[in-house]
């Protein structure tokens, strides 16, 4: 764990309206480099909405967002990508007809050496080797790198989408990774793999925000938990200083919001 | 269909069905007529297939990148008339051909730009079909141009090494296209733009560029089709031949390529074009009314779409079942 923690993302006084619906109300949210934070809450609590603000899909009605201390105004996902933020969406965004390796390396394909490379010829062998190496480094297992992703199961597709974001953010000194329900379609083994991945990325200095309904995952992989309830933040604690029961209480509303939040 | 290896059977049919159909048609026609199986007839079929194949490539490139370009016949007509004017005016033939093709690319570029403002591609390209058809008629006063067009015989009617000149054009177009699609970064992104432009965008690539490229290539190939048609018939006709649209579309559908975009194989499109020409030629030799060709082409289009729909679903169902099994094995 890196000791000196700089603030990666800092959201202050965030309010967001979908028309008349107030989806987020006065949210303050911070995540440091090297920290994995779980964002919890019931269906419709506003988790995805908050995440989409951080990735530039939506724009807040009120409040400020700072990345590495500087205020930002995202107008599109590519703005947040330029700021070093990667997001895995619930809808995955894979190209069905392409295989996993190409999906992983889309946008940074490896070209052949020499004149063929100047003409834009790709080096398939190197791409597969590179995809293999990158996923290995992350400890992510992908069923078959050369099979079109349309022929993969839902969980395997999720693995590819996750690996792609992780690969892109890994190695960036100030990378930020946003995950929206990354384990929704995963079996036991793959879930353990994702837990490991989140921990390793955080240890490598990446700031990770995980939206999830999977409390064991949150307890195993993150060091801080933030609970939303109907668009308000009701709890913000270190994982080691809370219990499963308390968190469930905040999520359902059985417990009142923490003091001074 | 529920046999253990039904996936491989389905995948086999999906990848080879069209080739099997072509061979079956040849066998059928060859057995009913002695003329059909001759080298001369094969060469004739190739000649007829070649022009359809160029138009099929034009439509296919659009489809692969996610847009069905219906303006193809109009673009071909304009390119043909411009070629006719230039050749008639004594211009260098190569330069004239290059200008005609460039104008096709320009029409495609215009299509692409208009579509990217958010308009429906089908509607836009139908509009462009009218615009270009009208332009072709205006430029030629509505009458075909013959002047010096017979000087293009080297491109349209000559036979080299037993094969029609037009077929060599097809080989060049399809070889370059196939290499582009399967071997290059541009090809990967081109197909990705047709399959899931959003994914490409999130990968940091400008997807609009590649969708625009689809329209440009479609327009340029349509113009090339128009040029070769002029060379083949030794005249430039101002009327847009909408038949090429249906033949081309049928060739693409026969090749088993989803019209939704994102995937595609040009060699299969070529086989599709050959199937259509074979049917045309076979029926002609068997003395069957040529109108049947049109009807049969339509039936082929519909059955190809139905077949692809069924096969695609069946393959996906079976493949997911299999992949779970193999993933489990690998995890151990
Ligand atoms: N595009 C939209 N237009 C209008 N209202 C929306 C929109 N998206 C979300 N909402 C509303 O905003 C609130 C928060 O939605 P959000 O998707 O952020 O919930 P969530 O916490 O991610 O829920 P889940 O766990 O079900 O994914 C909900 O009341 C939802 O109905
Ligand atoms: Mg959500």
Coordinates of C-alpha atoms and ligand atoms in Angstrom, one line a residue:
Chain A
X1 CA 0.0 0.0 0.0
X2 CA 1.3 3.4 -0.8
X3 CA 1.4 5.6 2.3
X4 CA 1.3 9.0 0.7
X5 CA -2.3 9.2 -0.6
X6 CA -3.3 11.9 -3.1
X7 CA -6.9 12.6 -3.8
X8 CA -7.9 11.1 -7.1
X9 CA -11.5 12.2 -7.4
X10 CA -13.3 14.7 -5.3
X11 CA -17.0 15.4 -5.7
X12 CA -18.5 18.2 -3.7
X13 CA -22.2 19.2 -3.1
X14 CA -23.3 17.1 -6.1
X15 CA -26.9 17.5 -7.1
X16 CA -28.4 15.9 -10.2
X17 CA -31.9 16.2 -11.6
X18 CA -33.5 14.0 -14.3
X19 CA -36.2 16.4 -15.3
X20 CA -38.2 16.8 -12.1
X21 CA -36.7 13.8 -10.4
X22 CA -33.9 14.6 -8.1
X23 CA -31.6 11.6 -8.4
X24 CA -28.7 12.9 -6.3
X25 CA -28.9 15.4 -3.5
X26 CA -25.9 17.1 -1.8
X27 CA -23.4 14.3 -2.3
X28 CA -19.8 14.6 -1.2
X29 CA -17.6 11.8 -2.4
X30 CA -13.8 11.3 -2.4
X31 CA -11.5 8.6 -3.5
X32 CA -7.7 8.5 -3.1
X33 CA -5.1 7.0 -5.3
X34 CA -4.5 3.4 -4.1
X35 CA -7.9 3.2 -2.5
X36 CA -10.8 0.9 -3.4
X37 CA -14.2 2.3 -2.4
X38 CA -17.4 0.4 -2.5
X39 CA -20.5 2.4 -3.6
X40 CA -23.6 0.7 -2.1
X41 CA -27.3 1.2 -2.0
X42 CA -30.7 -0.2 -3.0
X43 CA -32.0 -0.2 -6.5
X44 CA -32.6 3.3 -7.7
X45 CA -30.5 4.8 -4.9
X46 CA -28.4 6.7 -7.4
X47 CA -25.2 4.7 -7.6
X48 CA -25.0 4.4 -11.4
X49 CA -25.9 8.0 -11.8
X50 CA -23.1 9.1 -9.5
X51 CA -20.7 6.9 -11.4
X52 CA -21.8 8.3 -14.7
X53 CA -21.1 11.8 -13.5
X54 CA -17.5 10.7 -12.8
X55 CA -17.2 9.3 -16.3
X56 CA -18.7 12.1 -18.2
X57 CA -21.9 10.4 -19.3
X58 CA -24.1 12.8 -17.3
X59 CA -23.4 16.3 -16.0
X60 CA -24.3 17.5 -12.5
X61 CA -27.0 20.1 -12.0
X62 CA -25.0 21.6 -9.1
X63 CA -21.7 20.9 -7.4
X64 CA -18.1 20.5 -8.5
X65 CA -15.9 17.6 -9.6
X66 CA -12.2 17.7 -9.2
X67 CA -9.7 15.2 -10.6
X68 CA -6.3 15.3 -9.0
X69 CA -7.2 18.6 -7.4
X70 CA -8.3 20.4 -10.6
X71 CA -11.9 21.2 -11.4
X72 CA -13.2 19.4 -14.5
X73 CA -16.2 19.7 -16.8
X74 CA -16.8 16.5 -18.6
X75 CA -19.0 16.7 -21.7
X76 CA -18.5 13.2 -23.0
X77 CA -16.9 9.9 -21.9
X78 CA -13.8 10.6 -23.9
X79 CA -13.1 13.7 -21.7
X80 CA -13.0 11.5 -18.6
X81 CA -10.8 9.0 -20.5
X82 CA -8.4 11.8 -21.3
X83 CA -8.2 12.5 -17.6
X84 CA -7.2 8.9 -16.9
X85 CA -10.6 7.6 -15.9
X86 CA -11.8 4.2 -17.2
X87 CA -15.2 2.9 -16.7
X88 CA -16.8 -0.6 -17.2
X89 CA -20.4 0.0 -18.0
X90 CA -23.3 -2.3 -17.2
X91 CA -23.7 -2.7 -20.9
X92 CA -20.1 -3.8 -21.5
X93 CA -19.5 -2.2 -24.9
X94 CA -17.7 -5.0 -26.7
X95 CA -17.6 -5.6 -30.5
X96 CA -19.4 -8.9 -30.9
X97 CA -17.7 -10.1 -34.1
X98 CA -14.2 -9.5 -32.9
X99 CA -12.3 -11.9 -30.7
X100 CA -11.3 -11.1 -27.1
X101 CA -7.7 -10.2 -27.9
X102 CA -8.8 -7.6 -30.5
X103 CA -11.4 -6.3 -28.2
X104 CA -8.8 -5.9 -25.5
X105 CA -6.4 -4.1 -27.8
X106 CA -9.0 -2.1 -29.8
X107 CA -7.6 1.4 -30.4
X108 CA -4.0 0.3 -29.7
X109 CA -3.6 -2.5 -32.2
X110 CA -0.1 -3.7 -32.7
X111 CA 1.2 -3.3 -36.3
X112 CA 3.8 -5.4 -38.1
X113 CA 7.3 -4.2 -38.5
X114 CA 8.6 -2.8 -41.7
X115 CA 6.7 -1.6 -44.8
X116 CA 3.6 -3.8 -44.2
X117 CA 3.3 -2.0 -40.8
X118 CA 3.4 1.4 -42.5
X119 CA 0.4 0.2 -44.6
X120 CA -1.4 -0.6 -41.4
X121 CA -1.0 -4.4 -41.3
X122 CA -1.6 -5.8 -37.8
X123 CA 0.5 -8.5 -36.2
X124 CA -2.0 -11.0 -35.0
X125 CA 0.5 -13.2 -33.3
X126 CA 1.9 -10.3 -31.3
X127 CA -1.6 -9.0 -30.4
X128 CA -2.6 -12.4 -29.0
X129 CA 0.7 -12.7 -27.1
X130 CA 0.3 -9.1 -25.8
X131 CA -3.3 -9.8 -24.7
X132 CA -2.1 -12.9 -23.0
X133 CA 0.7 -11.1 -21.2
X134 CA -1.5 -8.3 -20.1
X135 CA -4.3 -10.5 -18.7
X136 CA -1.8 -12.7 -17.1
X137 CA -0.2 -9.7 -15.4
X138 CA -3.6 -8.8 -14.0
X139 CA -4.4 -12.4 -13.0
X140 CA -7.5 -12.4 -15.2
X141 CA -8.4 -15.6 -17.0
X142 CA -10.1 -15.2 -20.3
X143 CA -11.6 -18.4 -21.8
X144 CA -10.4 -18.1 -25.3
X145 CA -8.6 -15.0 -26.7
X146 CA -9.2 -15.9 -30.3
X147 CA -12.9 -16.6 -30.1
X148 CA -15.4 -13.9 -31.1
X149 CA -16.9 -12.5 -27.9
X150 CA -20.4 -13.1 -29.2
X151 CA -19.6 -16.8 -28.6
X152 CA -18.7 -16.3 -25.0
X153 CA -21.1 -16.6 -22.0
X154 CA -22.3 -13.5 -20.2
X155 CA -19.8 -13.9 -17.4
X156 CA -16.9 -14.4 -19.9
X157 CA -17.9 -11.3 -21.7
X158 CA -17.9 -9.4 -18.4
X159 CA -14.4 -10.8 -17.8
X160 CA -13.2 -9.3 -21.2
X161 CA -14.8 -5.9 -20.5
X162 CA -13.2 -5.8 -17.1
X163 CA -9.8 -6.9 -18.3
X164 CA -9.9 -4.2 -21.0
X165 CA -10.6 -1.4 -18.6
X166 CA -8.1 -2.8 -16.1
X167 CA -5.4 -3.1 -18.8
X168 CA -5.9 0.5 -19.9
X169 CA -5.8 1.9 -16.4
X170 CA -3.0 -0.3 -15.1
X171 CA 0.4 1.3 -15.4
X172 CA -1.0 4.8 -15.4
X173 CA 0.5 6.4 -12.3
X174 CA -2.8 8.3 -11.5
X175 CA -5.3 5.8 -13.0
X176 CA -8.9 5.8 -11.9
X177 CA -11.2 2.8 -12.5
X178 CA -15.0 2.9 -12.2
X179 CA -16.8 -0.4 -12.1
X180 CA -20.6 -0.7 -12.3
X181 CA -21.7 -4.1 -10.9
X182 CA -18.6 -5.9 -12.3
X183 CA -19.6 -9.3 -10.8
X184 CA -23.3 -9.3 -11.7
X185 CA -23.0 -12.2 -14.1
X186 CA -20.1 -14.0 -12.6
X187 CA -19.7 -17.4 -11.0
X188 CA -17.8 -18.0 -7.8
X189 CA -14.4 -18.5 -9.3
X190 CA -14.6 -15.4 -11.5
X191 CA -15.9 -13.3 -8.5
X192 CA -12.8 -14.3 -6.5
X193 CA -10.7 -13.3 -9.5
X194 CA -12.4 -9.8 -9.6
X195 CA -11.8 -9.3 -5.9
X196 CA -8.2 -10.1 -6.4
X197 CA -8.0 -7.8 -9.4
X198 CA -9.5 -4.9 -7.5
X199 CA -7.1 -5.4 -4.6
X200 CA -4.1 -5.7 -6.8
X201 CA -5.0 -2.5 -8.8
X202 CA -5.5 -0.5 -5.6
X203 CA -2.2 -1.8 -4.3
X204 CA -0.6 -0.6 -7.5
X205 CA -1.9 2.9 -6.8
X206 CA -5.1 2.9 -8.9
X207 CA -8.2 4.6 -7.4
X208 CA -11.1 2.1 -7.7
X209 CA -14.8 2.8 -7.3
X210 CA -17.0 -0.3 -7.3
X211 CA -20.8 -0.1 -7.5
X212 CA -22.1 -3.4 -6.3
X213 CA -25.0 -5.2 -4.6
X214 CA -22.6 -7.9 -3.6
X215 CA -21.7 -7.2 0.0
X216 CA -19.1 -10.0 0.5
X217 CA -17.3 -8.6 -2.5
X218 CA -17.4 -5.1 -1.0
X219 CA -16.1 -6.4 2.3
X220 CA -13.3 -8.5 0.8
X221 CA -12.0 -6.1 -1.8
X222 CA -12.5 -2.5 -0.6
X223 CA -11.1 -0.5 2.2
X224 CA -14.0 2.1 2.4
X225 CA -17.7 1.9 2.0
X226 CA -20.1 4.6 0.9
X227 CA -23.9 4.0 1.1
X228 CA -26.5 6.0 -0.8
X229 CA -30.1 6.0 0.1
X230 CA -32.6 7.7 -2.3
X231 CA -30.0 10.0 -3.7
X232 CA -28.4 11.0 -0.4
X233 CA -25.2 9.7 1.2
X234 CA -26.1 8.0 4.5
X235 CA -22.8 6.4 5.4
X236 CA -19.1 6.7 4.7
X237 CA -16.9 4.4 6.7
X238 CA -13.6 2.4 6.7
X239 CA -14.5 -1.2 5.9
X240 CA -12.7 -2.4 9.0
X241 CA -14.8 -0.1 11.2
X242 CA -18.2 -1.4 10.3
X243 CA -20.2 -4.6 10.1
X244 CA -22.3 -6.4 7.6
X245 CA -25.5 -5.7 9.7
X246 CA -24.8 -2.0 9.9
X247 CA -24.2 -1.7 6.2
X248 CA -27.5 -3.5 5.5
X249 CA -29.2 -1.2 7.9
X250 CA -27.9 1.9 6.0
X251 CA -28.9 0.4 2.7
X252 CA -32.5 -0.4 3.7
X253 CA -32.9 2.8 5.7
X254 CA -33.4 0.9 9.0
X255 CA -30.5 2.9 10.3
X256 CA -30.6 6.7 10.2
X257 CA -27.9 8.6 8.3
X258 CA -24.5 9.0 10.0
X259 CA -24.0 12.2 11.9
X260 CA -22.4 15.1 10.1
X261 CA -22.4 13.6 6.6
Chain B
X1 CA -30.3 -31.1 -34.9
X2 CA -29.7 -31.9 -31.2
X3 CA -26.9 -34.3 -31.9
X4 CA -23.7 -33.7 -29.9
X5 CA -21.8 -32.3 -32.8
X6 CA -24.6 -30.2 -34.1
X7 CA -22.6 -27.0 -33.5
X8 CA -19.9 -28.0 -36.0
X9 CA -22.6 -28.9 -38.5
X10 CA -24.3 -25.6 -38.1
X11 CA -21.0 -23.7 -38.3
X12 CA -20.1 -25.7 -41.4
X13 CA -23.4 -24.9 -43.1
X14 CA -23.0 -21.3 -42.1
X15 CA -19.5 -21.0 -43.6
X16 CA -19.8 -23.2 -46.6
X17 CA -23.5 -23.3 -47.5
X18 CA -23.2 -20.7 -50.2
X19 CA -20.2 -22.5 -51.9
X20 CA -22.1 -25.8 -51.7
X21 CA -25.1 -24.1 -53.3
X22 CA -22.9 -22.8 -56.2
X23 CA -21.4 -26.3 -56.8
X24 CA -24.9 -27.8 -56.7
X25 CA -26.2 -25.3 -59.2
X26 CA -23.3 -26.0 -61.6
X27 CA -23.9 -29.7 -61.3
X28 CA -27.6 -29.3 -61.9
X29 CA -27.2 -27.1 -65.0
X30 CA -24.3 -29.0 -66.4
X31 CA -26.4 -32.2 -66.2
X32 CA -29.3 -30.7 -68.1
X33 CA -27.3 -29.0 -70.8
X34 CA -24.0 -29.9 -72.5
X35 CA -23.3 -26.3 -73.3
X36 CA -23.4 -25.2 -69.7
X37 CA -20.3 -26.9 -68.5
X38 CA -18.0 -25.6 -71.2
X39 CA -15.1 -23.3 -70.6
X40 CA -16.6 -20.7 -72.9
X41 CA -19.8 -20.6 -71.0
X42 CA -18.0 -20.4 -67.7
X43 CA -16.1 -17.4 -69.0
X44 CA -19.4 -15.8 -70.1
X45 CA -20.8 -16.4 -66.6
X46 CA -17.7 -14.8 -65.1
X47 CA -18.1 -11.8 -67.3
X48 CA -21.7 -11.3 -66.3
X49 CA -20.9 -12.1 -62.6
X50 CA -18.0 -9.6 -62.6
X51 CA -20.1 -6.5 -63.0
X52 CA -22.6 -7.7 -60.4
X53 CA -19.7 -8.6 -58.1
X54 CA -18.3 -5.0 -58.3
X55 CA -21.7 -3.6 -57.3
X56 CA -22.0 -6.3 -54.6
X57 CA -18.6 -5.2 -53.2
X58 CA -19.9 -1.6 -53.2
X59 CA -23.0 -2.5 -51.2
X60 CA -21.0 -4.9 -49.0
X61 CA -18.5 -2.3 -47.9
X62 CA -21.4 -0.1 -46.9
X63 CA -23.1 -2.9 -45.0
X64 CA -19.9 -4.0 -43.3
X65 CA -19.4 -0.5 -41.9
X66 CA -23.1 -0.3 -40.8
X67 CA -24.9 1.5 -43.6
X68 CA -26.9 0.2 -46.5
X69 CA -26.2 2.6 -49.3
X70 CA -29.1 2.7 -51.7
X71 CA -27.7 5.4 -53.9
X72 CA -25.3 2.9 -55.6
X73 CA -27.2 2.8 -59.0
X74 CA -27.4 6.6 -59.2
X75 CA -23.8 7.0 -58.4
X76 CA -22.9 4.5 -61.1
X77 CA -25.0 6.3 -63.6
X78 CA -23.4 9.7 -62.9
X79 CA -19.9 8.2 -63.0
X80 CA -20.7 6.5 -66.3
X81 CA -22.0 9.7 -67.9
X82 CA -19.1 11.7 -66.7
X83 CA -16.8 9.0 -68.1
X84 CA -18.7 9.1 -71.4
X85 CA -18.4 12.9 -71.6
X86 CA -14.6 12.8 -70.8
X87 CA -13.8 10.0 -73.2
X88 CA -16.0 11.6 -75.9
X89 CA -14.1 14.8 -75.4
X90 CA -10.8 13.0 -76.1
X91 CA -9.5 12.8 -72.5
X92 CA -6.9 10.3 -71.4
X93 CA -8.8 7.1 -70.5
X94 CA -7.0 6.4 -67.3
X95 CA -7.5 10.0 -66.1
X96 CA -11.1 9.8 -67.1
X97 CA -11.7 6.6 -65.1
X98 CA -9.9 8.1 -62.1
X99 CA -12.1 11.2 -62.2
X100 CA -15.3 9.2 -62.5
X101 CA -14.3 7.0 -59.5
X102 CA -13.2 10.1 -57.5
X103 CA -16.7 11.6 -58.1
X104 CA -18.2 8.4 -56.8
X105 CA -16.1 8.7 -53.7
X106 CA -17.2 12.3 -53.3
X107 CA -20.9 11.3 -53.6
X108 CA -20.3 8.7 -50.9
X109 CA -18.6 11.3 -48.8
X110 CA -21.6 13.6 -49.1
X111 CA -23.9 10.7 -48.1
X112 CA -21.7 10.0 -45.1
X113 CA -21.6 13.7 -43.9
X114 CA -25.4 14.0 -44.2
X115 CA -26.0 10.8 -42.4
X116 CA -23.7 11.9 -39.6
X117 CA -25.9 14.8 -38.8
X118 CA -28.3 12.2 -37.4
X119 CA -30.5 11.4 -40.4
X120 CA -31.7 7.9 -41.4
X121 CA -29.1 6.4 -43.8
X122 CA -31.8 4.6 -45.9
X123 CA -33.7 7.8 -46.4
X124 CA -30.6 9.9 -47.2
X125 CA -29.2 7.4 -49.7
X126 CA -32.6 7.0 -51.4
X127 CA -32.7 10.8 -51.7
X128 CA -29.2 10.7 -53.1
X129 CA -30.3 8.0 -55.6
X130 CA -32.9 10.5 -57.0
X131 CA -30.4 13.3 -57.0
X132 CA -27.7 11.4 -58.8
X133 CA -30.2 9.7 -61.3
X134 CA -31.5 13.2 -62.2
X135 CA -28.0 14.6 -62.5
X136 CA -27.0 11.8 -64.9
X137 CA -30.0 12.5 -67.1
X138 CA -29.4 16.3 -67.0
X139 CA -25.7 15.9 -67.9
X140 CA -26.5 13.7 -70.9
X141 CA -29.8 15.3 -72.0
X142 CA -31.3 11.9 -71.2
X143 CA -29.7 10.1 -74.1
X144 CA -27.0 7.5 -74.0
X145 CA -23.4 8.5 -75.0
X146 CA -21.6 6.3 -77.5
X147 CA -18.8 8.6 -78.7
X148 CA -15.4 6.8 -78.6
X149 CA -16.8 4.4 -75.9
X150 CA -15.7 1.4 -77.9
X151 CA -12.1 2.4 -77.1
X152 CA -12.7 1.0 -73.6
X153 CA -12.8 -2.5 -74.9
X154 CA -9.6 -3.4 -73.1
X155 CA -11.4 -2.9 -69.9
X156 CA -14.8 -4.2 -70.8
X157 CA -14.9 -6.9 -73.5
X158 CA -11.3 -8.1 -74.0
X159 CA -10.4 -11.7 -73.1
X160 CA -7.0 -12.3 -71.5
X161 CA -5.8 -15.8 -71.0
X162 CA -9.3 -17.1 -71.5
X163 CA -10.8 -14.9 -68.9
X164 CA -12.9 -11.7 -69.4
X165 CA -11.1 -8.4 -68.6
X166 CA -13.8 -7.5 -66.1
X167 CA -12.9 -10.5 -64.0
X168 CA -9.4 -9.1 -63.5
X169 CA -10.9 -5.9 -62.1
X170 CA -12.9 -8.0 -59.7
X171 CA -9.8 -9.9 -58.6
X172 CA -7.9 -6.7 -57.9
X173 CA -10.9 -5.1 -56.0
X174 CA -11.7 -8.2 -53.9
X175 CA -8.0 -9.0 -53.1
X176 CA -7.3 -5.5 -51.9
X177 CA -10.6 -5.3 -50.0
X178 CA -10.0 -8.6 -48.4
X179 CA -6.5 -7.8 -47.3
X180 CA -7.7 -4.5 -45.9
X181 CA -10.5 -6.1 -43.9
X182 CA -8.7 -9.0 -42.5
X183 CA -5.1 -7.9 -42.1
X184 CA -5.0 -4.2 -41.3
X185 CA -5.8 -2.0 -38.4
X186 CA -8.0 0.1 -40.6
X187 CA -10.0 -3.0 -41.5
X188 CA -10.5 -4.0 -37.8
X189 CA -11.7 -0.6 -36.9
X190 CA -13.9 -0.4 -40.0
X191 CA -15.7 -3.6 -39.0
X192 CA -15.8 -2.5 -35.4
X193 CA -17.5 0.7 -36.4
X194 CA -20.2 -1.3 -38.1
X195 CA -20.6 -3.7 -35.2
X196 CA -20.5 -1.4 -32.2
X197 CA -19.5 2.1 -32.9
X198 CA -19.9 3.0 -29.2
X199 CA -17.3 0.4 -28.2
X200 CA -14.9 1.9 -30.7
X201 CA -15.6 5.4 -29.4
X202 CA -14.9 4.3 -25.8
X203 CA -11.7 2.7 -27.0
X204 CA -10.6 6.2 -27.9
X205 CA -11.0 5.8 -31.7
X206 CA -13.0 8.3 -33.8
X207 CA -15.7 5.9 -35.0
X208 CA -17.2 8.5 -37.3
X209 CA -14.1 8.5 -39.5
X210 CA -14.6 4.8 -40.2
X211 CA -18.3 5.1 -40.9
X212 CA -17.6 7.9 -43.3
X213 CA -15.0 5.6 -44.9
X214 CA -17.8 3.0 -45.5
X215 CA -19.8 5.5 -47.5
X216 CA -16.7 6.7 -49.5
X217 CA -15.7 3.2 -50.4
X218 CA -19.2 2.3 -51.3
X219 CA -19.5 5.4 -53.6
X220 CA -16.1 4.8 -55.2
X221 CA -16.9 1.1 -55.9
X222 CA -20.3 2.1 -57.3
X223 CA -18.6 4.5 -59.6
X224 CA -16.1 1.8 -60.6
X225 CA -19.1 -0.5 -61.3
X226 CA -20.6 2.2 -63.5
X227 CA -17.2 2.6 -65.4
X228 CA -16.9 -1.1 -66.0
X229 CA -20.5 -1.3 -67.2
X230 CA -19.8 1.5 -69.7
X231 CA -16.7 -0.4 -71.0
X232 CA -18.7 -3.6 -71.2
X233 CA -21.6 -2.2 -73.1
X234 CA -19.6 0.5 -75.0
X235 CA -22.0 3.2 -74.0
X236 CA -22.9 5.4 -71.1
X237 CA -26.5 5.2 -70.1
X238 CA -28.1 7.9 -68.0
X239 CA -30.7 5.7 -66.4
X240 CA -29.9 4.2 -63.0
X241 CA -30.0 0.4 -63.2
X242 CA -31.7 -0.4 -59.9
X243 CA -31.4 -4.1 -60.7
X244 CA -27.7 -3.9 -59.7
X245 CA -28.9 -2.9 -56.2
X246 CA -31.0 -6.0 -55.8
X247 CA -28.4 -8.3 -57.3
X248 CA -25.7 -6.8 -55.1
X249 CA -27.8 -7.0 -52.0
X250 CA -28.8 -10.6 -52.7
X251 CA -25.1 -11.5 -53.2
X252 CA -24.3 -10.0 -49.8
X253 CA -27.3 -11.7 -48.1
X254 CA -26.4 -15.0 -49.8
X255 CA -22.9 -14.8 -48.4
X256 CA -24.5 -15.1 -44.9
X257 CA -23.4 -11.7 -43.8
X258 CA -25.7 -9.9 -41.3
X259 CA -27.1 -6.8 -42.9
X260 CA -26.8 -5.2 -39.4
X261 CA -23.1 -4.7 -40.1
X262 CA -19.9 -5.4 -38.2
X263 CA -18.8 -8.5 -40.0
X264 CA -18.2 -9.5 -43.5
X265 CA -16.1 -11.5 -46.0
X266 CA -15.6 -10.3 -49.5
X267 CA -14.8 -13.8 -51.0
X268 CA -18.2 -15.0 -49.9
X269 CA -19.8 -12.0 -51.5
X270 CA -18.0 -13.0 -54.7
X271 CA -19.4 -16.5 -54.5
X272 CA -22.9 -14.9 -53.9
X273 CA -22.5 -12.9 -57.1
X274 CA -21.5 -16.0 -59.0
X275 CA -24.6 -17.9 -57.7
X276 CA -26.8 -15.2 -59.1
X277 CA -25.1 -15.1 -62.5
X278 CA -25.1 -18.8 -62.7
X279 CA -28.8 -19.0 -62.2
X280 CA -29.3 -16.3 -64.8
X281 CA -27.1 -18.1 -67.3
X282 CA -28.5 -21.5 -66.5
X283 CA -32.1 -20.4 -67.0
X284 CA -31.1 -18.8 -70.3
X285 CA -29.5 -21.9 -71.6
X286 CA -32.5 -24.0 -70.5
X287 CA -34.7 -21.6 -72.5
X288 CA -36.7 -20.5 -69.5
X289 CA -38.2 -17.0 -69.6
X290 CA -35.6 -14.5 -68.3
X291 CA -38.2 -12.9 -66.0
X292 CA -37.9 -16.0 -63.8
X293 CA -34.3 -14.8 -63.0
X294 CA -35.7 -11.8 -61.3
X295 CA -38.3 -13.7 -59.3
X296 CA -35.7 -16.3 -58.3
X297 CA -33.3 -13.6 -57.2
X298 CA -35.9 -12.2 -54.9
X299 CA -36.8 -15.6 -53.5
X300 CA -33.0 -16.2 -52.9
X301 CA -32.7 -12.9 -51.1
X302 CA -35.6 -13.8 -48.7
X303 CA -34.5 -17.4 -48.1
X304 CA -30.9 -16.2 -47.5
X305 CA -32.1 -13.8 -44.9
X306 CA -34.3 -16.4 -43.3
X307 CA -31.5 -19.0 -43.3
X308 CA -29.0 -16.6 -41.8
X309 CA -31.6 -15.6 -39.1
X310 CA -32.2 -19.2 -38.2
X311 CA -28.5 -20.3 -38.4
X312 CA -27.2 -17.3 -36.4
X313 CA -29.6 -18.0 -33.6
X314 CA -28.9 -21.7 -33.6
X315 CA -25.1 -21.2 -33.6
X316 CA -25.3 -18.7 -30.8
X317 CA -27.4 -21.0 -28.6
X318 CA -25.1 -23.9 -29.2
X319 CA -21.9 -21.9 -28.8
X320 CA -22.8 -20.5 -25.4
X321 CA -23.5 -24.0 -24.1
X322 CA -20.2 -25.2 -25.4
X323 CA -18.1 -22.2 -24.1
X324 CA -19.3 -22.7 -20.6
X325 CA -18.0 -26.3 -20.7
X326 CA -14.6 -25.3 -22.0
X327 CA -14.2 -22.4 -19.6
X328 CA -14.8 -24.8 -16.7
X329 CA -12.2 -27.2 -18.0
X330 CA -9.6 -24.4 -18.4
X331 CA -10.2 -23.2 -14.8
X332 CA -9.1 -26.5 -13.4
Ligands
LIG1 N1 -32.1 8.5 -17.6 C1 -32.9 8.6 -16.6 N2 -34.0 9.4 -16.7 C2 -34.8 9.7 -15.6 N3 -34.6 9.1 -14.4 C3 -33.5 8.3 -14.2 C4 -32.6 8.0 -15.3 N4 -31.6 7.2 -14.9 C5 -31.9 6.9 -13.6 N5 -33.0 7.6 -13.2 C6 -33.6 7.6 -11.8 O1 -32.6 8.1 -11.0 C7 -32.6 7.3 -9.8 C8 -31.2 6.7 -9.6 O2 -31.0 5.7 -10.6 P1 -29.6 4.9 -10.7 O3 -29.6 4.2 -12.0 O4 -28.5 5.8 -10.4 O5 -29.8 3.8 -9.6 P2 -28.8 2.7 -9.1 O6 -28.4 3.0 -7.7 O7 -27.7 2.5 -10.0 O8 -29.8 1.4 -9.1 P3 -29.5 -0.1 -9.5 O9 -28.9 -0.7 -8.3 O10 -30.8 -0.6 -9.8 O11 -28.6 -0.1 -10.7 C9 -33.7 6.3 -9.9 O12 -34.8 6.8 -9.2 C10 -34.0 6.2 -11.4 O13 -35.3 5.9 -11.6
LIG2 MG1 -27.1 0.9 -11.5

